[in-house]
Each structure stands twice: as C-alpha cells, then as structure tokens.
Amino acid sequence: MVSRTVRRATASAAALLTLTAVPAHAATHGSDTTRTGSTAALPAPDMAGLRAVLRTLTTQGAPGAIARIDDRGTVRTAAAGIGDRTTRRAIDNADRFRIGSVTKSFSAVVLLQLVDAHKLDLDSSVDRYLPGLLPDKRITVRHLLSHRSGLYDYTNSMFANSVSGFEAVRDKVFTYRQLVQLSLKHARTNAPGTAYSYSNTNFVVAGMLIEKLTGHSVGTAYRDRIIKPLKLRDTFYVHPSTKIPGRHARGYLTQDRVGAKPVDATNQTVSWAQSAGALISTTHDLNTFFSALLSGRLTSTAALAQMERWTPVNSTTRYGLGLRRRDLSCGVSVYGHTGAVQGFYTYSFTSKDGRRSLTALANTSNNGTVLNTMAGTLESAFCGKRTRTLQASPLTGRGSYVTERRTAYEDIAPGIARD
C-alpha cells in the first residue's frame, strides 16, 4: 500500500460504511436540510479509516484503490494496491481513469449554463428543442436531468450479460439517435414526472440538447465551459478514441462467472455512454470540479438551486439535476455523483460549501461488494473518527457503522443487481 499526506495528516481508528444507492419510485421534491453546511463544522478526516477502506477494497476484488481529500487548501491522499495487473505498478492519485456517470454532472452543468443564458427552459418539452425525437411531448428537460422521464435505460438490455455485452460494443461507435432508438424499443418505466428511475437514456438526450443549443460537440462544450475555465489539466473527452491519454490506471471488469480472470476493459470507445458517461479525469480534477460547482463558480445561484431540488431515491440518497446528495451517518450531507464504467468505480462528493471534497476510485466494476464498500470513503472523509462502535465489521474486524444494507445497483444497467 502507498499513502501520502500533504501539509496535514490525521491518524485515527478505521470506520467502514456499507451502503449503496437503490432505484426507487418517488417524485417528491424536498429542500436541502443538511445539518452541516460549512467545513468549519466538520471533524477532521479520518485518514486511518480511509486507508482501511481502500485496503478492504483490494481484498474484495479491486486491484487497486485511491482517494484524495481537498480541504481548504490541505491535500490528503491515500492509495492501496496496483494500477496495472501486468506490470504490477502501484496505483497512484496522479493516474487518470474513466469516471463513468460522474460525466452526468458535467452535462447538467452545461445545460444549466444554457438556462442562465436564456437559451433553455427546464420546464419546456424536449420536443421544443429536438422535434420528433421522443414519443411523449410531456417529457421536459427537467424530467431528463432528474431521471423522471420514464425513458427505458437501454444499458439494462445491452449489459444484461456484463462481459459479453461489453465485448459486443467496446469498439463500436453509436450516434445519439441510435442509442435513443435502443431505448424506444422498450416500454417506458413510468409517465413523465411521476417517478424516479435512473436511465442513461436521459443523459444521451441531454447530450443532444447540448449539441443542438451550442452548435458544438459535447466535448467542445465541456472543454470551453468547464475544463479550460477550471484548468482541469487531466480531464478529457476523447470519444470515439479508445485510449486514455497519458498516465492512467487500467480498469478491470469482473467476470459474471465466479473465479474467472477479470477482463482488461481499459480501452474502449465508451460510445454506448457518451454524454452519460465517457469523460476521463483524476481525483484532483474531480475535487476541483465539484468544489467549483457547489461554491457557485460554474452557474448562477438560481441555477444551482434548481440542481438541488431533490427527488428521494432511498432513505440516504436524493437526486437533483445531474447531482446526487448523500446523507451520512453523522448527519452531514454531501453532494456529487457516483460513476460506473467497465473497469472503474468512482465516488466524488463535496461539502455544502464546496470546501472539502473527496474523490475515490477503484479499478474494477461488476462487483457489488466493492461498490457497497466504497461508500465508506465518504464516512471517513466527512464524518471523521468515530468513537462509538455500533457493529463489528466482518470485513476488517474493527468498528463499523452500517446504516443500510442494500443490494448494489450500478449506473451501468441500474435495473440489474450486481451483488
């Protein structure tokens, strides 16, 4: 294991949370009632606990895991395991990786910037901007960004078999319209606005809106509106290229058959996702991005408030517009997104004021145990050292805070349990 702390370090007991998001059917909007709105009220991060979570991930099937905390100018990093199963090179926070559905937050920011520019109305029909694309004119832009459109998620069919489904599309290049058509072959999950149902189709249509309203590709929109202004030097949209540029961790897709050798899924077009999940980044750049978003540097205050109109997902998770809220065991709420793409799981969240951010990465996927355990990085980063043991952890033999035990659902094929 490799770990590094810059300027300040905290050594404390391990804490591990087992928790994951589950699709739910609710359409109630709630205001943000987080108990802690400022990093001034947060305890120091529990770096011993964070390192314990990363080590646990490597015992559960992840070749390696990394995490970075940015906290008002103080940087703390930790790493465990390897970034390449062939060379055995240690994984490091300098490594680039595919961020999967964290891309959705970038797409949502671009669209909210267009709302600020009076080029887009969240409550207008998608048909106003993309005539004839969708079968129901009641579907609004807001419905897309909050996963309440009812559009079937084509990845449920595409990746019903994780490895064979991936191999069938890893080198393919899709158009946005082709992906939408894959969705429309299936019945919708609900009427527009009546229920939350996570669907990658929503953010494929979001990508089409970005290109229609800006006159540029989504890659250009990300670059000009987010990447360059924030100086995100390790963030790229390379579709349809299959390579991750520069130094990067390799990603490994867990086989559906127990005991089979993982598939190196690093090189792929990610054309099946595009504006729903094809960006590449680092722990540093994602912390910078979410900090900028929550501190109001990417949109107007009014637009950010729209992103924070929450739909309940389960007792600890809310979804806004391309933005998740996670309510932790210590009463703190954090804001960001999770990401799953073949070979990589990402957690990236920040405090309400954007002053403390955590991004964690495990270079595996199709592994519900790892996905569950990664939520413990949030507990260590934002709740700090826990002095009261609720339950002994079967994973570490140490104190563990378990608030919910649920079947894991991925951003890829969210209707299919991966536990």
Coordinates of C-alpha atoms in Angstrom, one line a residue:
M1 CA 0.0 0.0 0.0
V2 CA 1.1 3.5 -0.8
S3 CA -0.3 6.5 1.1
R4 CA 0.7 10.2 1.3
T5 CA -0.5 13.2 3.2
V6 CA 0.4 16.8 2.3
R7 CA 0.6 19.5 4.9
R8 CA -1.5 17.8 7.5
A9 CA -2.3 14.3 8.4
T10 CA -4.8 12.7 10.8
A11 CA -4.3 9.2 12.2
S12 CA -7.4 7.7 13.7
A13 CA -9.4 4.5 14.0
A14 CA -10.9 2.8 11.0
A15 CA -14.5 3.4 10.0
L16 CA -16.4 1.5 7.3
L17 CA -19.8 2.1 6.0
T18 CA -21.7 -0.4 3.8
L19 CA -24.2 1.5 1.8
T20 CA -25.3 2.0 -1.8
A21 CA -28.0 3.7 -3.8
V22 CA -31.1 1.8 -4.9
P23 CA -33.5 2.8 -7.6
A24 CA -36.8 4.0 -6.0
H25 CA -40.1 5.3 -7.2
A26 CA -40.7 8.7 -5.7
A27 CA -41.3 12.1 -7.2
T28 CA -41.5 14.3 -4.2
H29 CA -39.2 17.3 -4.2
G30 CA -37.5 18.4 -1.0
S31 CA -35.4 21.3 0.2
D32 CA -31.9 20.8 1.4
T33 CA -31.9 20.3 5.1
T34 CA -28.3 19.2 5.7
R35 CA -27.2 19.6 9.3
T36 CA -23.7 20.8 8.4
G37 CA -23.4 23.4 5.7
S38 CA -19.8 24.5 6.3
T39 CA -16.5 22.7 6.6
A40 CA -15.8 24.7 9.7
A41 CA -18.3 22.4 11.5
L42 CA -16.8 19.2 10.1
P43 CA -14.5 16.9 12.1
A44 CA -11.0 16.2 10.7
P45 CA -11.0 13.5 8.1
D46 CA -10.2 10.0 9.4
M47 CA -7.2 9.0 7.3
A48 CA -6.6 5.7 9.1
G49 CA -10.3 4.9 8.4
L50 CA -9.9 5.9 4.7
R51 CA -6.8 3.8 4.3
A52 CA -8.6 0.8 5.9
V53 CA -11.5 1.2 3.4
L54 CA -9.0 1.2 0.4
R55 CA -7.2 -1.9 1.8
T56 CA -10.6 -3.6 2.2
L57 CA -11.4 -2.9 -1.5
T58 CA -8.3 -4.7 -2.6
T59 CA -9.4 -7.8 -0.6
Q60 CA -12.8 -7.7 -2.3
G61 CA -11.6 -7.8 -5.9
A62 CA -10.3 -4.4 -6.8
P63 CA -6.7 -4.5 -8.0
G64 CA -6.2 -1.0 -6.6
A65 CA -8.0 2.0 -5.0
I66 CA -7.1 5.6 -4.5
A67 CA -8.7 8.6 -2.7
R68 CA -7.9 12.3 -2.4
I69 CA -9.3 14.8 0.0
D70 CA -9.0 18.6 -0.7
D71 CA -9.9 20.6 2.4
R72 CA -9.5 24.4 2.3
G73 CA -6.0 24.2 0.8
T74 CA -4.9 21.0 2.6
V75 CA -4.5 17.9 0.4
R76 CA -4.6 14.3 1.8
T77 CA -4.1 11.3 -0.4
A78 CA -4.2 7.5 0.1
A79 CA -3.7 4.5 -2.2
A80 CA -3.7 0.8 -2.0
G81 CA -2.9 -1.9 -4.5
I82 CA -2.0 -1.8 -8.1
G83 CA -3.0 0.2 -11.2
D84 CA -1.8 -2.5 -13.7
R85 CA -2.1 -6.2 -13.2
T86 CA 0.5 -6.9 -15.8
T87 CA 3.3 -4.6 -14.7
R88 CA 2.2 -4.6 -11.0
R89 CA 2.7 -0.8 -10.9
A90 CA 1.3 0.7 -7.8
I91 CA -1.8 2.8 -8.3
D92 CA -1.5 6.5 -7.6
N93 CA -3.6 9.6 -7.3
A94 CA -1.8 11.0 -10.4
D95 CA -3.4 8.3 -12.5
R96 CA -6.2 9.2 -14.9
F97 CA -9.3 7.0 -15.1
R98 CA -12.7 6.8 -16.7
I99 CA -15.3 8.5 -14.5
G100 CA -18.4 6.9 -15.8
S101 CA -21.6 8.6 -14.7
V102 CA -19.9 11.5 -13.0
T103 CA -20.0 12.8 -16.6
K104 CA -23.7 13.4 -16.0
S105 CA -22.8 16.3 -13.6
F106 CA -20.7 17.9 -16.3
S107 CA -23.6 17.6 -18.8
A108 CA -26.0 19.0 -16.4
V109 CA -23.8 22.0 -15.6
V110 CA -23.5 22.8 -19.4
L111 CA -27.3 22.7 -19.7
L112 CA -27.8 24.9 -16.5
Q113 CA -25.3 27.4 -18.0
L114 CA -27.6 27.5 -21.1
V115 CA -30.5 28.1 -18.7
D116 CA -28.6 31.0 -17.3
A117 CA -28.0 32.3 -20.8
H118 CA -31.8 32.1 -21.5
K119 CA -31.3 29.5 -24.2
L120 CA -33.0 26.7 -22.4
D121 CA -36.1 26.3 -20.3
L122 CA -36.0 23.4 -17.8
D123 CA -39.8 23.0 -17.9
S124 CA -40.2 23.1 -21.6
S125 CA -40.8 20.0 -23.6
V126 CA -37.8 18.3 -25.1
D127 CA -39.8 18.3 -28.3
R128 CA -39.4 22.1 -28.4
Y129 CA -35.7 21.7 -29.0
L130 CA -35.5 18.2 -30.6
P131 CA -38.8 17.9 -32.5
G132 CA -40.0 14.4 -33.0
L133 CA -37.2 12.6 -31.1
L134 CA -39.3 11.4 -28.2
P135 CA -42.8 9.8 -28.3
D136 CA -44.2 11.9 -25.5
K137 CA -44.2 15.7 -25.7
R138 CA -44.9 15.8 -21.9
I139 CA -41.2 14.9 -21.2
T140 CA -39.4 18.1 -20.1
V141 CA -35.7 18.9 -19.8
R142 CA -36.2 18.8 -16.0
H143 CA -37.5 15.3 -16.3
L144 CA -34.4 14.2 -18.1
L145 CA -31.9 15.7 -15.7
S146 CA -33.8 14.3 -12.6
H147 CA -34.3 10.8 -14.1
R148 CA -38.1 11.2 -14.1
S149 CA -38.7 11.0 -17.8
G150 CA -39.7 7.3 -17.8
L151 CA -37.4 6.5 -20.7
Y152 CA -36.2 3.0 -20.6
D153 CA -32.4 2.6 -19.9
Y154 CA -31.0 0.7 -22.9
T155 CA -28.0 -0.4 -20.8
N156 CA -30.3 -2.8 -19.0
S157 CA -30.5 -4.8 -22.2
M158 CA -27.1 -4.0 -23.6
F159 CA -25.3 -5.2 -20.4
A160 CA -27.6 -7.9 -19.1
N161 CA -24.6 -10.1 -19.5
S162 CA -21.7 -7.9 -18.4
V163 CA -18.7 -9.3 -20.2
S164 CA -20.3 -10.5 -23.5
G165 CA -22.4 -7.3 -23.6
F166 CA -19.2 -5.2 -23.2
E167 CA -17.2 -7.1 -25.8
A168 CA -20.0 -6.6 -28.3
V169 CA -19.8 -2.8 -28.0
R170 CA -16.3 -1.9 -26.8
D171 CA -15.1 -0.8 -30.3
K172 CA -18.5 0.3 -31.7
V173 CA -19.4 3.9 -32.4
F174 CA -23.0 4.9 -31.9
T175 CA -24.9 8.0 -32.8
Y176 CA -27.0 9.6 -30.1
R177 CA -30.1 8.8 -32.1
Q178 CA -29.2 5.1 -32.3
L179 CA -28.9 5.0 -28.5
V180 CA -32.3 6.7 -28.2
Q181 CA -33.8 4.2 -30.6
L182 CA -32.5 1.3 -28.5
S183 CA -34.4 2.8 -25.6
L184 CA -37.6 3.4 -27.5
K185 CA -37.8 -0.3 -28.5
H186 CA -38.9 -0.8 -24.9
A187 CA -41.9 0.4 -22.9
R188 CA -41.4 3.4 -20.7
T189 CA -41.0 2.8 -17.0
N190 CA -43.5 5.4 -15.9
A191 CA -45.4 8.5 -17.0
P192 CA -43.2 11.7 -17.2
G193 CA -42.6 13.3 -13.8
T194 CA -44.3 10.6 -11.7
A195 CA -41.3 8.5 -10.6
Y196 CA -37.6 8.4 -10.3
S197 CA -36.0 5.7 -12.5
Y198 CA -32.3 6.1 -13.3
S199 CA -31.7 5.9 -17.0
N200 CA -28.6 6.6 -19.1
T201 CA -31.0 7.5 -22.0
N202 CA -31.9 10.7 -20.2
F203 CA -28.3 12.0 -20.5
V204 CA -27.9 10.8 -24.0
V205 CA -30.8 13.1 -24.9
A206 CA -29.0 15.8 -22.7
G207 CA -26.0 15.5 -25.0
M208 CA -28.2 16.0 -28.0
L209 CA -29.6 19.2 -26.4
I210 CA -26.1 20.5 -25.7
E211 CA -25.0 20.0 -29.3
K212 CA -28.2 21.5 -30.7
L213 CA -28.2 24.6 -28.5
T214 CA -24.4 25.3 -28.5
G215 CA -23.7 24.3 -32.1
H216 CA -20.7 22.4 -30.9
S217 CA -19.9 18.8 -29.9
V218 CA -20.3 17.9 -26.2
G219 CA -16.5 17.5 -26.0
T220 CA -16.1 21.1 -27.1
A221 CA -18.8 22.3 -24.7
Y222 CA -17.1 20.5 -21.8
R223 CA -13.7 22.0 -22.7
D224 CA -14.8 25.5 -23.3
R225 CA -17.3 25.8 -20.4
I226 CA -15.8 23.7 -17.7
I227 CA -12.4 22.2 -18.4
K228 CA -10.5 25.3 -19.5
P229 CA -12.0 27.7 -17.1
L230 CA -11.2 25.4 -14.1
K231 CA -7.8 24.5 -15.6
L232 CA -8.6 20.8 -15.4
R233 CA -5.4 19.6 -17.0
D234 CA -6.2 15.9 -16.7
T235 CA -9.8 15.8 -17.8
F236 CA -10.6 14.7 -21.4
Y237 CA -13.5 13.7 -23.6
V238 CA -11.8 11.6 -26.3
H239 CA -14.8 9.8 -27.9
P240 CA -14.6 7.8 -30.1
S241 CA -10.9 7.2 -29.4
T242 CA -10.4 4.1 -27.3
K243 CA -7.3 5.2 -25.4
I244 CA -6.9 7.0 -22.0
P245 CA -4.1 9.6 -22.7
G246 CA -1.0 9.8 -20.5
R247 CA -0.5 8.1 -17.2
H248 CA -3.6 6.1 -16.2
A249 CA -4.9 3.2 -14.1
R250 CA -6.1 0.2 -16.1
G251 CA -9.6 -0.9 -15.4
Y252 CA -10.8 -4.5 -14.9
L253 CA -14.3 -5.8 -15.5
T254 CA -15.2 -8.7 -13.1
Q255 CA -16.4 -11.7 -14.9
D256 CA -20.0 -12.9 -14.5
R257 CA -18.6 -16.4 -13.7
V258 CA -17.1 -16.6 -10.2
G259 CA -13.4 -17.2 -10.3
A260 CA -12.8 -16.3 -13.9
K261 CA -10.0 -13.9 -14.8
P262 CA -11.1 -10.2 -14.9
V263 CA -11.3 -8.6 -18.3
D264 CA -9.0 -5.6 -19.0
A265 CA -11.6 -3.1 -20.1
T266 CA -9.4 0.0 -20.2
N267 CA -9.5 0.6 -24.0
Q268 CA -13.0 1.2 -25.4
T269 CA -14.9 3.9 -27.2
V270 CA -17.5 4.3 -24.4
S271 CA -19.7 5.3 -27.3
W272 CA -22.5 3.4 -25.6
A273 CA -22.5 6.2 -23.0
Q274 CA -21.0 9.5 -24.4
S275 CA -22.6 12.4 -22.6
A276 CA -23.9 9.9 -20.0
G277 CA -20.5 8.5 -19.0
A278 CA -17.5 8.9 -21.3
L279 CA -15.2 11.5 -19.6
I280 CA -11.7 10.8 -18.2
S281 CA -10.3 12.6 -15.2
T282 CA -8.3 12.4 -11.9
T283 CA -9.1 12.7 -8.2
H284 CA -7.6 16.2 -8.3
D285 CA -9.7 17.4 -11.2
L286 CA -13.0 16.0 -9.9
N287 CA -12.5 17.6 -6.5
T288 CA -11.8 20.9 -8.2
F289 CA -15.0 20.5 -10.4
F290 CA -17.4 19.7 -7.6
S291 CA -15.9 22.3 -5.3
A292 CA -16.4 24.9 -8.0
L293 CA -20.0 23.8 -8.6
L294 CA -21.1 23.8 -5.0
S295 CA -19.3 27.1 -4.3
G296 CA -21.2 28.8 -7.1
R297 CA -18.4 29.3 -9.7
L298 CA -20.0 27.4 -12.6
T299 CA -23.6 28.5 -12.6
S300 CA -25.8 31.2 -11.1
T301 CA -27.1 30.8 -7.6
A302 CA -30.6 30.3 -9.1
A303 CA -29.4 27.5 -11.4
L304 CA -27.5 25.8 -8.6
A305 CA -30.8 25.9 -6.6
Q306 CA -32.5 24.1 -9.4
M307 CA -29.9 21.4 -9.4
E308 CA -30.6 21.0 -5.7
R309 CA -34.3 20.3 -6.0
W310 CA -34.2 16.8 -4.6
T311 CA -36.2 13.7 -5.5
P312 CA -35.9 10.9 -2.9
V313 CA -34.1 7.7 -4.0
N314 CA -33.9 6.0 -0.7
S315 CA -33.5 7.0 3.0
T316 CA -30.0 8.3 2.5
T317 CA -29.9 9.4 -1.2
R318 CA -31.5 12.2 -3.1
Y319 CA -31.2 13.1 -6.8
G320 CA -31.4 16.7 -8.2
L321 CA -30.5 17.7 -11.7
G322 CA -27.4 15.6 -12.6
L323 CA -26.4 15.8 -8.9
R324 CA -26.6 13.4 -6.0
R325 CA -27.0 14.1 -2.3
R326 CA -25.8 11.5 0.2
D327 CA -26.8 11.8 3.8
L328 CA -24.1 10.3 6.0
S329 CA -24.4 8.6 9.4
C330 CA -23.1 11.7 11.3
G331 CA -25.8 13.9 9.9
V332 CA -23.7 15.6 7.2
S333 CA -24.9 15.7 3.6
V334 CA -22.5 15.7 0.7
Y335 CA -23.0 16.5 -3.0
G336 CA -21.6 15.0 -6.2
H337 CA -22.1 11.8 -8.2
T338 CA -21.1 8.2 -8.4
G339 CA -19.7 6.7 -11.6
A340 CA -19.5 3.2 -13.1
V341 CA -18.0 2.3 -16.4
Q342 CA -16.4 -1.1 -17.3
G343 CA -13.3 -1.4 -15.1
F344 CA -13.8 1.6 -12.9
Y345 CA -15.9 2.8 -9.9
T346 CA -15.8 6.4 -8.8
Y347 CA -17.2 8.3 -5.8
S348 CA -16.9 12.1 -6.0
F349 CA -18.6 14.3 -3.4
T350 CA -18.1 17.7 -1.7
S351 CA -19.5 19.5 1.3
K352 CA -22.3 22.0 1.0
D353 CA -19.9 25.0 0.7
G354 CA -17.6 23.1 -1.6
R355 CA -14.6 23.5 0.7
R356 CA -14.0 19.8 1.5
S357 CA -14.1 17.3 -1.4
L358 CA -13.4 13.6 -1.7
T359 CA -12.9 11.5 -4.8
A360 CA -12.2 7.8 -4.6
L361 CA -11.6 5.3 -7.4
A362 CA -11.4 1.5 -7.5
N363 CA -10.2 0.0 -10.8
T364 CA -12.9 -2.7 -11.0
S365 CA -16.6 -3.0 -11.9
N366 CA -19.4 -5.5 -11.9
N367 CA -18.6 -6.1 -8.2
G368 CA -21.4 -5.1 -5.9
T369 CA -19.3 -5.7 -2.8
V370 CA -16.7 -3.2 -3.8
L371 CA -19.4 -0.7 -4.8
N372 CA -21.0 -1.0 -1.4
T373 CA -17.7 -0.7 0.5
M374 CA -16.7 2.5 -1.4
A375 CA -19.3 4.5 0.4
G376 CA -17.1 4.1 3.5
T377 CA -14.7 6.6 1.9
L378 CA -17.4 9.3 2.4
E379 CA -17.8 8.5 6.1
S380 CA -14.0 8.7 6.7
A381 CA -13.7 11.9 4.8
F382 CA -16.6 13.9 6.1
C383 CA -17.6 12.3 9.5
G384 CA -14.0 11.8 10.8
K385 CA -13.1 9.4 13.6
R386 CA -16.0 7.6 15.2
T387 CA -15.6 6.8 18.9
R388 CA -18.6 4.6 19.4
T389 CA -18.8 1.2 17.8
L390 CA -22.2 0.2 16.5
Q391 CA -21.3 -3.1 15.0
A392 CA -18.2 -5.2 14.4
S393 CA -17.2 -5.3 10.7
P394 CA -16.9 -8.7 9.2
L395 CA -14.5 -7.2 6.7
T396 CA -12.0 -5.6 8.9
G397 CA -12.7 -7.0 12.4
R398 CA -12.9 -3.4 13.6
G399 CA -15.7 -1.0 14.5
S400 CA -18.1 -0.3 11.6
Y401 CA -21.0 2.0 11.0
V402 CA -23.6 0.2 9.0
T403 CA -26.7 2.4 8.3
E404 CA -28.2 0.3 5.5
R405 CA -27.5 -2.9 3.8
R406 CA -28.9 -3.0 0.3
T407 CA -28.4 -4.8 -3.0
A408 CA -25.9 -2.8 -5.1
Y409 CA -27.1 -1.2 -8.3
E410 CA -24.7 0.3 -10.8
D411 CA -25.1 3.4 -13.0
I412 CA -24.5 0.8 -15.8
A413 CA -27.6 -1.3 -16.2
P414 CA -29.1 0.1 -12.9
G415 CA -32.0 -2.3 -13.1
I416 CA -29.7 -5.3 -12.8
A417 CA -28.4 -6.3 -9.3
R418 CA -24.7 -6.8 -9.2
D419 CA -24.3 -8.3 -5.7

